[in-house]
Short mmCIF file of C-alpha atoms in Angstrom, two decimals:
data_model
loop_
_atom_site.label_atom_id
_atom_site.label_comp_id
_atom_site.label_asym_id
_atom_site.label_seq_id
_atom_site.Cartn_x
_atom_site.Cartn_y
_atom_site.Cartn_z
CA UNK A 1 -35.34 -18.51 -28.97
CA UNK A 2 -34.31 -21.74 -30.10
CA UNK A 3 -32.10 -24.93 -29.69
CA UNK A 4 -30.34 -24.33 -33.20
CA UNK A 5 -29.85 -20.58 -32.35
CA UNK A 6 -25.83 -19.76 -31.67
CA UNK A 7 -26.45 -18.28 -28.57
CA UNK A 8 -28.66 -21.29 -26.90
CA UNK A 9 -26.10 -23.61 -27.83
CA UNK A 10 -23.26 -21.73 -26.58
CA UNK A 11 -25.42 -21.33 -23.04
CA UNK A 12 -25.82 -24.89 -23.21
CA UNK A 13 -22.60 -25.81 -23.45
CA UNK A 14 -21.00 -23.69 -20.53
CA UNK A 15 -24.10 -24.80 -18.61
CA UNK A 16 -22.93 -28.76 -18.78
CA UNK A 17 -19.51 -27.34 -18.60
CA UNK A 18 -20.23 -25.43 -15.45
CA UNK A 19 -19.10 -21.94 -16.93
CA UNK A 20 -22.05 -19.98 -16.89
CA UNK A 21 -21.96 -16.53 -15.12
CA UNK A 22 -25.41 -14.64 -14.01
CA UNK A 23 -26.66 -13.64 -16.96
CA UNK A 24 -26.67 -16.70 -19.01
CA UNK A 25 -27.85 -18.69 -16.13
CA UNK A 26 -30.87 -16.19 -16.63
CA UNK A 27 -30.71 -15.97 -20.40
CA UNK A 28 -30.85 -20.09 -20.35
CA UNK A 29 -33.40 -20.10 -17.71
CA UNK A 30 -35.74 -18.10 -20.03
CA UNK A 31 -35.15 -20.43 -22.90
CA UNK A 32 -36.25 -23.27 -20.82
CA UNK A 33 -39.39 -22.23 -19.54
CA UNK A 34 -40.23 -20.92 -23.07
CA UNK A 35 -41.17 -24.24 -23.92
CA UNK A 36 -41.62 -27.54 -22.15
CA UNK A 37 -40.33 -29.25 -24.57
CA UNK A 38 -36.78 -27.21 -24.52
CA UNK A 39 -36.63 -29.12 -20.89
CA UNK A 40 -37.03 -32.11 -22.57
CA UNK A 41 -34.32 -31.30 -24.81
CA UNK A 42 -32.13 -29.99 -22.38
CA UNK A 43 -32.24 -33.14 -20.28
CA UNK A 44 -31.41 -35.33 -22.31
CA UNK A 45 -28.28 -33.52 -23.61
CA UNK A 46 -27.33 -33.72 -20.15
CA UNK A 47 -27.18 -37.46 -19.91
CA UNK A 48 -23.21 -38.55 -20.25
CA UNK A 49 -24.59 -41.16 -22.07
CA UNK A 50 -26.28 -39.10 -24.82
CA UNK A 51 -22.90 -37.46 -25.08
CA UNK A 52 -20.90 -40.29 -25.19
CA UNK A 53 -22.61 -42.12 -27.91
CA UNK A 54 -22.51 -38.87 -29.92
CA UNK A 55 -18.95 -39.10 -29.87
CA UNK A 56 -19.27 -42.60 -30.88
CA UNK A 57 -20.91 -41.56 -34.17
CA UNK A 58 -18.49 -38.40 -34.71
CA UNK A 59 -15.51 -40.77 -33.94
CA UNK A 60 -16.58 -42.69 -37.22
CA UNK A 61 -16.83 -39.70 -39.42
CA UNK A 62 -14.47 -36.68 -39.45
CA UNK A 63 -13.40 -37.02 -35.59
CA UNK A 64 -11.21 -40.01 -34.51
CA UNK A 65 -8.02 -38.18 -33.47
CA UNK A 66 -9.14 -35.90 -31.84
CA UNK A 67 -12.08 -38.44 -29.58
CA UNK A 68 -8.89 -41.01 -29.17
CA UNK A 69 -6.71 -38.52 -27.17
CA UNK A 70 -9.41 -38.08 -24.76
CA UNK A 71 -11.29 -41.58 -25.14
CA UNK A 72 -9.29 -42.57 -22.25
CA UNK A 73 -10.15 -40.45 -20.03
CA UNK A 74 -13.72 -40.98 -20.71
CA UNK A 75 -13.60 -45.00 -19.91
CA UNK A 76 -12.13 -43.70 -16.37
CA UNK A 77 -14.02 -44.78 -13.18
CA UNK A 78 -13.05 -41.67 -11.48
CA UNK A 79 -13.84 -39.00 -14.10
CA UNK A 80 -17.57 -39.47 -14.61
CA UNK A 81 -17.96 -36.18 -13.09
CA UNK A 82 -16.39 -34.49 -15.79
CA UNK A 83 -17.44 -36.98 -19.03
CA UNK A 84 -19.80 -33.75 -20.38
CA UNK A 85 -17.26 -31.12 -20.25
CA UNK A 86 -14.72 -33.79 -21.37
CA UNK A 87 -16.49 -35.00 -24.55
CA UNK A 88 -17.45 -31.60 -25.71
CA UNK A 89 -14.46 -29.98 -25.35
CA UNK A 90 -12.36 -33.15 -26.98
CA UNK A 91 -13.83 -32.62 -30.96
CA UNK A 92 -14.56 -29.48 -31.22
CA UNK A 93 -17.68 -27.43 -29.68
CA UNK A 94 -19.13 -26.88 -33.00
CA UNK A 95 -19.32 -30.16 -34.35
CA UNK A 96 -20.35 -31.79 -31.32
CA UNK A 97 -22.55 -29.57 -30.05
CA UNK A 98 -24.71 -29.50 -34.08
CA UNK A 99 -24.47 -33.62 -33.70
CA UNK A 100 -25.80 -33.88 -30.00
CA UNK A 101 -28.87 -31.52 -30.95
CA UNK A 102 -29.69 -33.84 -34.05
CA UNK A 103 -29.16 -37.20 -32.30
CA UNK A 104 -31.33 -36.27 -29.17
CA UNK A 105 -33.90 -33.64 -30.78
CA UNK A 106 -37.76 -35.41 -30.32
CA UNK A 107 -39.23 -35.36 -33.56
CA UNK A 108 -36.46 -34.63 -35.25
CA UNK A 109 -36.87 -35.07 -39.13
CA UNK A 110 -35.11 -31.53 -41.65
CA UNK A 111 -37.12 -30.21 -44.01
CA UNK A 112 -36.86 -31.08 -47.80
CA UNK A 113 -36.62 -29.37 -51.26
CA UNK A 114 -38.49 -31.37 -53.50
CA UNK A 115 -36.66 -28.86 -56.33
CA UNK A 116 -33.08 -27.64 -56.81
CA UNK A 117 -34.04 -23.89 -56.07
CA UNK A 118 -31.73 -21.13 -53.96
CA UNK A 119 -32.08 -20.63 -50.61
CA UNK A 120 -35.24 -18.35 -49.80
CA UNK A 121 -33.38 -14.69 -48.71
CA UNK A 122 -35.42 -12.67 -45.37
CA UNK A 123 -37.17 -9.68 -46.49
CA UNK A 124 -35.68 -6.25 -46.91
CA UNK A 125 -35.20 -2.23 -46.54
CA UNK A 126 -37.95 -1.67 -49.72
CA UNK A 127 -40.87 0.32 -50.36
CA UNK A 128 -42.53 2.36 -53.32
CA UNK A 129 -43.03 5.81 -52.74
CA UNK A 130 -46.35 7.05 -54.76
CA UNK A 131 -46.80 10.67 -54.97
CA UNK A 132 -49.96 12.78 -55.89
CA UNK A 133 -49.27 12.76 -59.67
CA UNK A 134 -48.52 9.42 -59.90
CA UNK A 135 -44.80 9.19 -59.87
CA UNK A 136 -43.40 6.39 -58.46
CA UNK A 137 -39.81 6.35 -56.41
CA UNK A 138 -38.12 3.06 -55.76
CA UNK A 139 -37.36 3.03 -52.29
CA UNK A 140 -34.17 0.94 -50.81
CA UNK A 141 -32.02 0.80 -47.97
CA UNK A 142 -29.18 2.42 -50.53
CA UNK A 143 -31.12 5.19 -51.64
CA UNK A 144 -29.77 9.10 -50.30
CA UNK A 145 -31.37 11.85 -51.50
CA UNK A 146 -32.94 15.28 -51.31
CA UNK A 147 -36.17 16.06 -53.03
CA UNK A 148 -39.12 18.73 -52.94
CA UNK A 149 -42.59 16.70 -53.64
CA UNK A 150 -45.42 18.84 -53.74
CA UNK A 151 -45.06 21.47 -50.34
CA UNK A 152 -42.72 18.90 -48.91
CA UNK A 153 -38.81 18.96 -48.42
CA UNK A 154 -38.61 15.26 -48.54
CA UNK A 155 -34.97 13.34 -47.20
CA UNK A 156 -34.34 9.53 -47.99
CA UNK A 157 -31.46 7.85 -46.12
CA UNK A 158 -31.10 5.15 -44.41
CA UNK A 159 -34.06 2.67 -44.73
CA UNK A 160 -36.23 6.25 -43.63
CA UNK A 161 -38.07 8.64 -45.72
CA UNK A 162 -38.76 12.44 -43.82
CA UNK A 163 -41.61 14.67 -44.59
CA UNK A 164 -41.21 18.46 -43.58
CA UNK A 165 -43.75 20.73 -44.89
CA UNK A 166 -42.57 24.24 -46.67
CA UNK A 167 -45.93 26.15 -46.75
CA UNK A 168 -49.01 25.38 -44.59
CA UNK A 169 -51.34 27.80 -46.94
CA UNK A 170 -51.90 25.37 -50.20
CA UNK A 171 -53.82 22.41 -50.32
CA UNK A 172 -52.17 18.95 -49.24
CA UNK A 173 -51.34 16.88 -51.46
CA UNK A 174 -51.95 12.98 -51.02
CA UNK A 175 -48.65 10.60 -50.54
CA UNK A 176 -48.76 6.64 -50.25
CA UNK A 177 -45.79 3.81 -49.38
CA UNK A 178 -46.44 0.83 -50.16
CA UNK A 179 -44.01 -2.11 -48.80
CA UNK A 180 -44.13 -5.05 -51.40
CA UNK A 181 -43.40 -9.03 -50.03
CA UNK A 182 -40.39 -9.38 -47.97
CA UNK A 183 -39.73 -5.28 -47.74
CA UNK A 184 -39.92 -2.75 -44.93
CA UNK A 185 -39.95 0.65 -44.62
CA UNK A 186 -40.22 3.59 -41.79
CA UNK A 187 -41.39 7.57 -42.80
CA UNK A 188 -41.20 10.54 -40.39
CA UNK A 189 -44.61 12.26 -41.15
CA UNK A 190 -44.96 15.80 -41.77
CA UNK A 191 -45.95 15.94 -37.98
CA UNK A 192 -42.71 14.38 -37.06
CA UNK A 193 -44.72 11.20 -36.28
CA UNK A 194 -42.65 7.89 -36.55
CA UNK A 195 -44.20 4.93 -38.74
CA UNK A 196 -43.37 1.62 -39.28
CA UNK A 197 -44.33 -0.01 -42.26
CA UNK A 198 -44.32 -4.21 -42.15
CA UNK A 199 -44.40 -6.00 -45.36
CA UNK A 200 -47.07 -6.16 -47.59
CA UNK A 201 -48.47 -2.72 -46.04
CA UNK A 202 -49.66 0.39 -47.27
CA UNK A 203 -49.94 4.22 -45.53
CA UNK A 204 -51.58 7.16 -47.30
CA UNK A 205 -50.54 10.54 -45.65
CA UNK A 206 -50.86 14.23 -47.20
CA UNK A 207 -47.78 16.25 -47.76
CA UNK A 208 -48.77 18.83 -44.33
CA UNK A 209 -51.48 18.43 -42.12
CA UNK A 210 -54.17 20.75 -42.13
CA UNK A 211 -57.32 21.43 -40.11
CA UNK A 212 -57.89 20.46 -36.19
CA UNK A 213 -56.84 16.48 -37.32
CA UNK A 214 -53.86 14.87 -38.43
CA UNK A 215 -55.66 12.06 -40.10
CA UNK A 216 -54.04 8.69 -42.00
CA UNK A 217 -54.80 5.35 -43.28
CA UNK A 218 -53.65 2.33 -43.33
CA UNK A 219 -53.76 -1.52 -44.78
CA UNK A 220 -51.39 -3.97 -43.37
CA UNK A 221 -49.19 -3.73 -40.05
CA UNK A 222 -47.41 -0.47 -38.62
CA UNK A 223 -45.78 1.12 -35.62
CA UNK A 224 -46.59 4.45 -34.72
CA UNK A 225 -44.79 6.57 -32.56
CA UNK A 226 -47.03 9.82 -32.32
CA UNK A 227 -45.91 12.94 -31.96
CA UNK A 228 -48.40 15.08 -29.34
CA UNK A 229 -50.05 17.88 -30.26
CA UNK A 230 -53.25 18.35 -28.08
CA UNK A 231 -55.09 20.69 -30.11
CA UNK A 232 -54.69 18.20 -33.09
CA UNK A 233 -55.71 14.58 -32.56
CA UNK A 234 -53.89 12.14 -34.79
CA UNK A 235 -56.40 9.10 -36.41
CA UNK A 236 -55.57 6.10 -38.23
CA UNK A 237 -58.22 4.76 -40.30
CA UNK A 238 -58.81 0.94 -40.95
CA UNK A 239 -60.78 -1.07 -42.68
CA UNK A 240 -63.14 -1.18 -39.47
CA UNK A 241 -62.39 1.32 -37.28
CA UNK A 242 -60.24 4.38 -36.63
CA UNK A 243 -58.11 4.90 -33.62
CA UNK A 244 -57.44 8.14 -32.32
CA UNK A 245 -54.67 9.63 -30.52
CA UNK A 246 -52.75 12.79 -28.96
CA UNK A 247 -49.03 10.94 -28.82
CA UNK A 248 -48.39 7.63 -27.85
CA UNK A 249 -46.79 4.57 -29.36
CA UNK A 250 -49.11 1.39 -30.49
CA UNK A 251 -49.18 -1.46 -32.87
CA UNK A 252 -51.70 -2.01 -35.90
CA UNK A 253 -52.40 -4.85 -37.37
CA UNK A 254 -54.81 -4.84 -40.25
CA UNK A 255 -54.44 -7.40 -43.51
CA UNK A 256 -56.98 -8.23 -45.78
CA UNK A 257 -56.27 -11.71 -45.83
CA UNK A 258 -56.30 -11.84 -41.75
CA UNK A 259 -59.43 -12.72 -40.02
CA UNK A 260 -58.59 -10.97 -37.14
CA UNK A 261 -57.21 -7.32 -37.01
CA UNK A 262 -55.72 -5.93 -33.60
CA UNK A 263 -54.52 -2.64 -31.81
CA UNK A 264 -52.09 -3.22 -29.11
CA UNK A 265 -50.90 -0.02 -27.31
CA UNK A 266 -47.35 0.23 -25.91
CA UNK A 267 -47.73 3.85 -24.08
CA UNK A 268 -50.17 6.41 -23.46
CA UNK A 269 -53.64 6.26 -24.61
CA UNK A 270 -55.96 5.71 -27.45
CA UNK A 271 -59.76 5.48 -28.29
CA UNK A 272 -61.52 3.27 -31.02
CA UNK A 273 -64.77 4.26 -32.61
CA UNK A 274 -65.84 1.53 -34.81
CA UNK A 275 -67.11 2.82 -38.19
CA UNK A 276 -70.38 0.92 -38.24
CA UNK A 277 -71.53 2.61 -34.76
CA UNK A 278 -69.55 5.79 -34.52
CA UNK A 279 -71.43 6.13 -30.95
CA UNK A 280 -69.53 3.26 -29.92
CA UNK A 281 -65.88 4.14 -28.69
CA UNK A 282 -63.09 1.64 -26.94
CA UNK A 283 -60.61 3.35 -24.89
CA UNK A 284 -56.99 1.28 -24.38
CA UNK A 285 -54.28 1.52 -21.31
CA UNK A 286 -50.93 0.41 -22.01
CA UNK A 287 -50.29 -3.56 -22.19
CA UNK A 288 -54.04 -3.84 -23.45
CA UNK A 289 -55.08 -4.86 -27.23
CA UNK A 290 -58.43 -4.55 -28.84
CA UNK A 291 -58.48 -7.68 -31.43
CA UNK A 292 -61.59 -7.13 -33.85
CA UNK A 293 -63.36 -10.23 -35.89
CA UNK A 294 -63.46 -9.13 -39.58
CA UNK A 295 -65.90 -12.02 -40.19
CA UNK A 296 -68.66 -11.27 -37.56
CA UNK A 297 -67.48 -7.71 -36.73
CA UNK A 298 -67.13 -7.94 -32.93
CA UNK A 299 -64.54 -7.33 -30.98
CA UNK A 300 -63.13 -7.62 -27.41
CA UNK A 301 -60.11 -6.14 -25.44
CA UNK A 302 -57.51 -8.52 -23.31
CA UNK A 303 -54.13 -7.79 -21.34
CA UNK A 304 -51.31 -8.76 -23.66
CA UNK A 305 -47.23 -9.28 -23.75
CA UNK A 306 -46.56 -6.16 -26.26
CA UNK A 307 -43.37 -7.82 -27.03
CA UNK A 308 -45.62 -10.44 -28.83
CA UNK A 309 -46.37 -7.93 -31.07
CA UNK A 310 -43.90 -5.61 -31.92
CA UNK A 311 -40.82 -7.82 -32.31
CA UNK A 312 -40.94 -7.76 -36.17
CA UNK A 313 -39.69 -4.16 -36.24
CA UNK A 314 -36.84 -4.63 -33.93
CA UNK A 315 -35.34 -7.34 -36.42
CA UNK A 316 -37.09 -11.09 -34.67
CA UNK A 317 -40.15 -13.23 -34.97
CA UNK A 318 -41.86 -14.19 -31.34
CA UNK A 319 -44.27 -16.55 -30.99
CA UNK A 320 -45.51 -17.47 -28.17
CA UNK A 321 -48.33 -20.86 -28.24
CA UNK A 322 -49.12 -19.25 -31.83
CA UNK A 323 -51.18 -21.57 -34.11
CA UNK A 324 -48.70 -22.76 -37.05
CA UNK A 325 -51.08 -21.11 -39.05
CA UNK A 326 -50.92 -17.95 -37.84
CA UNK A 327 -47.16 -17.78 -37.79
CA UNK A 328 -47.34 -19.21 -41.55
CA UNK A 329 -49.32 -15.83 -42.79
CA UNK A 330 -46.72 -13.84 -40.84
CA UNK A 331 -43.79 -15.64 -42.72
CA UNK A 332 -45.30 -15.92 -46.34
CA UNK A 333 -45.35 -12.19 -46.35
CA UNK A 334 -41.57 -11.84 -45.19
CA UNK A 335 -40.46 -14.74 -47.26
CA UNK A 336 -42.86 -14.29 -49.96
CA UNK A 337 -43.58 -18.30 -49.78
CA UNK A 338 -46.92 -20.23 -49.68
CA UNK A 339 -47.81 -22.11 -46.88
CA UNK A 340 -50.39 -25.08 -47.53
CA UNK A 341 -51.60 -27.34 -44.81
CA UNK A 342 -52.76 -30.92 -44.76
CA UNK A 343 -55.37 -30.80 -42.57
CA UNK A 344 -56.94 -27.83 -40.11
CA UNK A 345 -55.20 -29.97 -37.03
CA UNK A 346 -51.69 -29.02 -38.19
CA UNK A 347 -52.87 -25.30 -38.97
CA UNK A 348 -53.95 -25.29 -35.24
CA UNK A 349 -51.05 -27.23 -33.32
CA UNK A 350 -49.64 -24.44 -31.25
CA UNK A 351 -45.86 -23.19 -31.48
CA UNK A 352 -43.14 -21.46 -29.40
CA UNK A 353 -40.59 -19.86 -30.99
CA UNK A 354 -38.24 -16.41 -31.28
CA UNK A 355 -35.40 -16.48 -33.88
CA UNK A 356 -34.24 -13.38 -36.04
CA UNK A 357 -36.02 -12.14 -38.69
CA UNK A 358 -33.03 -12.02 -40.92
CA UNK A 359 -32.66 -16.26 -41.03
CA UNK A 360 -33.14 -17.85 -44.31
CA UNK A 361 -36.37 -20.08 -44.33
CA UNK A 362 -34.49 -23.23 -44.06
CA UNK A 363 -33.75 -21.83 -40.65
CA UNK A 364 -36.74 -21.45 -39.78
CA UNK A 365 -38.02 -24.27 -41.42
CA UNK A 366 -36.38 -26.45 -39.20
CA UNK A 367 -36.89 -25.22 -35.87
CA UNK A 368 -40.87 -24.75 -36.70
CA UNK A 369 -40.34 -29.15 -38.29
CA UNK A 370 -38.64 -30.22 -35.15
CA UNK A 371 -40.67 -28.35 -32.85
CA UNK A 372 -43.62 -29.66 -34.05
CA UNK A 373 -43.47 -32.97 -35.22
CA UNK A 374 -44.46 -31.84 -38.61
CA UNK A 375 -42.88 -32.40 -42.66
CA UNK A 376 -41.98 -29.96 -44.43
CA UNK A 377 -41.73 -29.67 -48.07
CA UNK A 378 -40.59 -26.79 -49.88
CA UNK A 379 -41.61 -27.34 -54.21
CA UNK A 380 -40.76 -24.05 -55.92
CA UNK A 381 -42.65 -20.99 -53.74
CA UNK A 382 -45.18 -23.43 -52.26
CA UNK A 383 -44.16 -25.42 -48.35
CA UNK A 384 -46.61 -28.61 -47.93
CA UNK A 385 -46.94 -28.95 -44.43
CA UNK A 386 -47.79 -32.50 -42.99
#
């Protein structure tokens, strides 16, 4: 969460103006020990002077009625108790509170458009549906309809496509989605398994599952929310490895273009067998992640915040001492942008941040420029970072 997000600057502003009930006094709390530097911030917005001189500046622009009837009140001896919740309240919340977060931000520099292009839009409800025989269905968050694809009653309606099987005696028939740049999708299997499909992500499934496995695979990031059947494992298979399950929920993160791929489990259990030694098998609890090395093909398991990793299907980006980056990958494939770094040491510098995943990059561009000291410049679909 961050200092230009509505809700931290509302919380900020009953918290200088001595309004805060118990949960924003938590809600802020959290915000401030996100990051030390949103102490930093919030400090120095508490110093009357800070506030005063911001008023100074607005008092010169759009402001000077409204600062006069209250600049007297301000100069009083005997009122410097109440100069913070005077000077906000006296121009406006808004407008003071947006001038008092640029004046005192560290750092502070906004990011610039070297050409006169639109604003860059958050991703979408899109997908392509690819079907045995090659036919191809558009997928959006519009789309509501009923269709039979090979031994399939298939229903698409909003944002979600459902699989239920008519006849378990013919042969399955192979289905893919594939989510493009900026899209996102979810399926019910024919198993009633829930998937989540992240952008720039592809799931092949067959129309019914047949035999002792319910077996799929995958390229890209999903959530899967398995339905249990014990006499009929369910497997996901990776680039790497598979990971095998009775019903559970867990996050997969596989992209070609990623170094690293991980498996973070949410509930219940699963077991990895990697696919160069099928002898060797990993077996997760909840809250753990095994996070495999593409490059040198090892791997190791660690205790993580799940939240980390599966806010990007309930609508927000977390990051949590992320390297720029890493959170730069995440946002070229939502934004469908390039992000090109000067120099390794700004790809490194580690970030705090959670915003909605629905912002327009030049909301996000600024809280990831003033958070980290960094310039950035947007020139058509390419941001310079520097």
């Amino acid at each position: 969460m961050d200092i230009h997000n509505d809700k931290i600057k509302s919380l900020v502003v009953k918290s200088i103006t001595q309004e805060l009930d118990k949960k924003e006094e938590k809600a802020l709390s959290e915000w401030l020990d996100l990051d030390p530097g949103n102490k930093k911030i919030y400090k120095r917005l508490l110093d009357s002077k800070n506030i005063s001189h911001s008023f100074s500046v607005l008092e010169s622009i759009d402001t000077k009625k409204s600062f006069e009837k209250t600049k007297s009140k301000l100069s009083s001896p005997s009122n410097k108790n109440k100069i913070r919740k005077i000077a906000i309240v006296a121009s406006g919340i808004a407008a003071s509170i947006v001038l008092a977060f640029s004046l005192f931000m560290p750092n502070i520099g906004y990011f610039k458009v070297k050409n006169d292009i639109p604003s860059f839009e958050p991703g979408k409800k899109k997908a392509i549906l690819i079907v045995d025989n090659g036919q191809e269905i558009n997928l959006h968050d519009s789309l509501k309809i009923n269709i039979s694809i090979d031994n399939a009653d298939v229903k698409i309606e909003n944002s979600k496509i459902t699989y239920k099987p008519k006849v378990n005696n013919a042969v399955p028939k192979m289905n893919k989605i594939i989510t493009p740049h900026g899209g996102e999708f979810s399926v019910v299997l024919p198993d009633s398994t829930k998937v989540w499909l992240n952008a720039m992500s592809e799931i092949e499934f067959p129309s019914f599952f047949a035999g002792g496995q319910r077996v799929v695979k995958l390229k890209g990031e999903a959530f899967f929310d398995v339905s249990e059947d014990k006499d009929k494992p369910f497997i996901v298979k990776l680039s790497n490895y598979e990971v095998k399950v009775l019903g559970t929920k867990f996050n997969i993160s596989d992209y070609n273009d990623s170094q690293k791929s991980h498996t973070t489990l949410c509930s219940g259990s699963i077991e990895i067998a990697m696919l160069k030694n099928s002898s060797e098998k990993i077996a997760l609890t909840p809250g753990s992640q095994l996070l495999f090395n593409n490059a040198t093909n090892t791997f190791e398991t660690k205790e993580v915040d799940t939240e980390l990793y599966t806010s990007w299907m309930q609508g927000y980006f977390y990051y949590v001492k992320m390297p720029l980056g890493e959170i730069a990958k995440s946002l070229s494939k939502w934004y469908e942008i390039e992000v090109k770094f000067e120099d390794d040491a700004s790809q490194n510098r580690l970030f705090s941040a959670k915003f909605s995943r629905y912002d327009k990059l030049g909301t996000i561009l600024k809280v990831m420029e003033e958070g980290s000291g960094l310039k950035f410049d947007i020139d058509g679909k390419t941001v310079n970072v520097r």
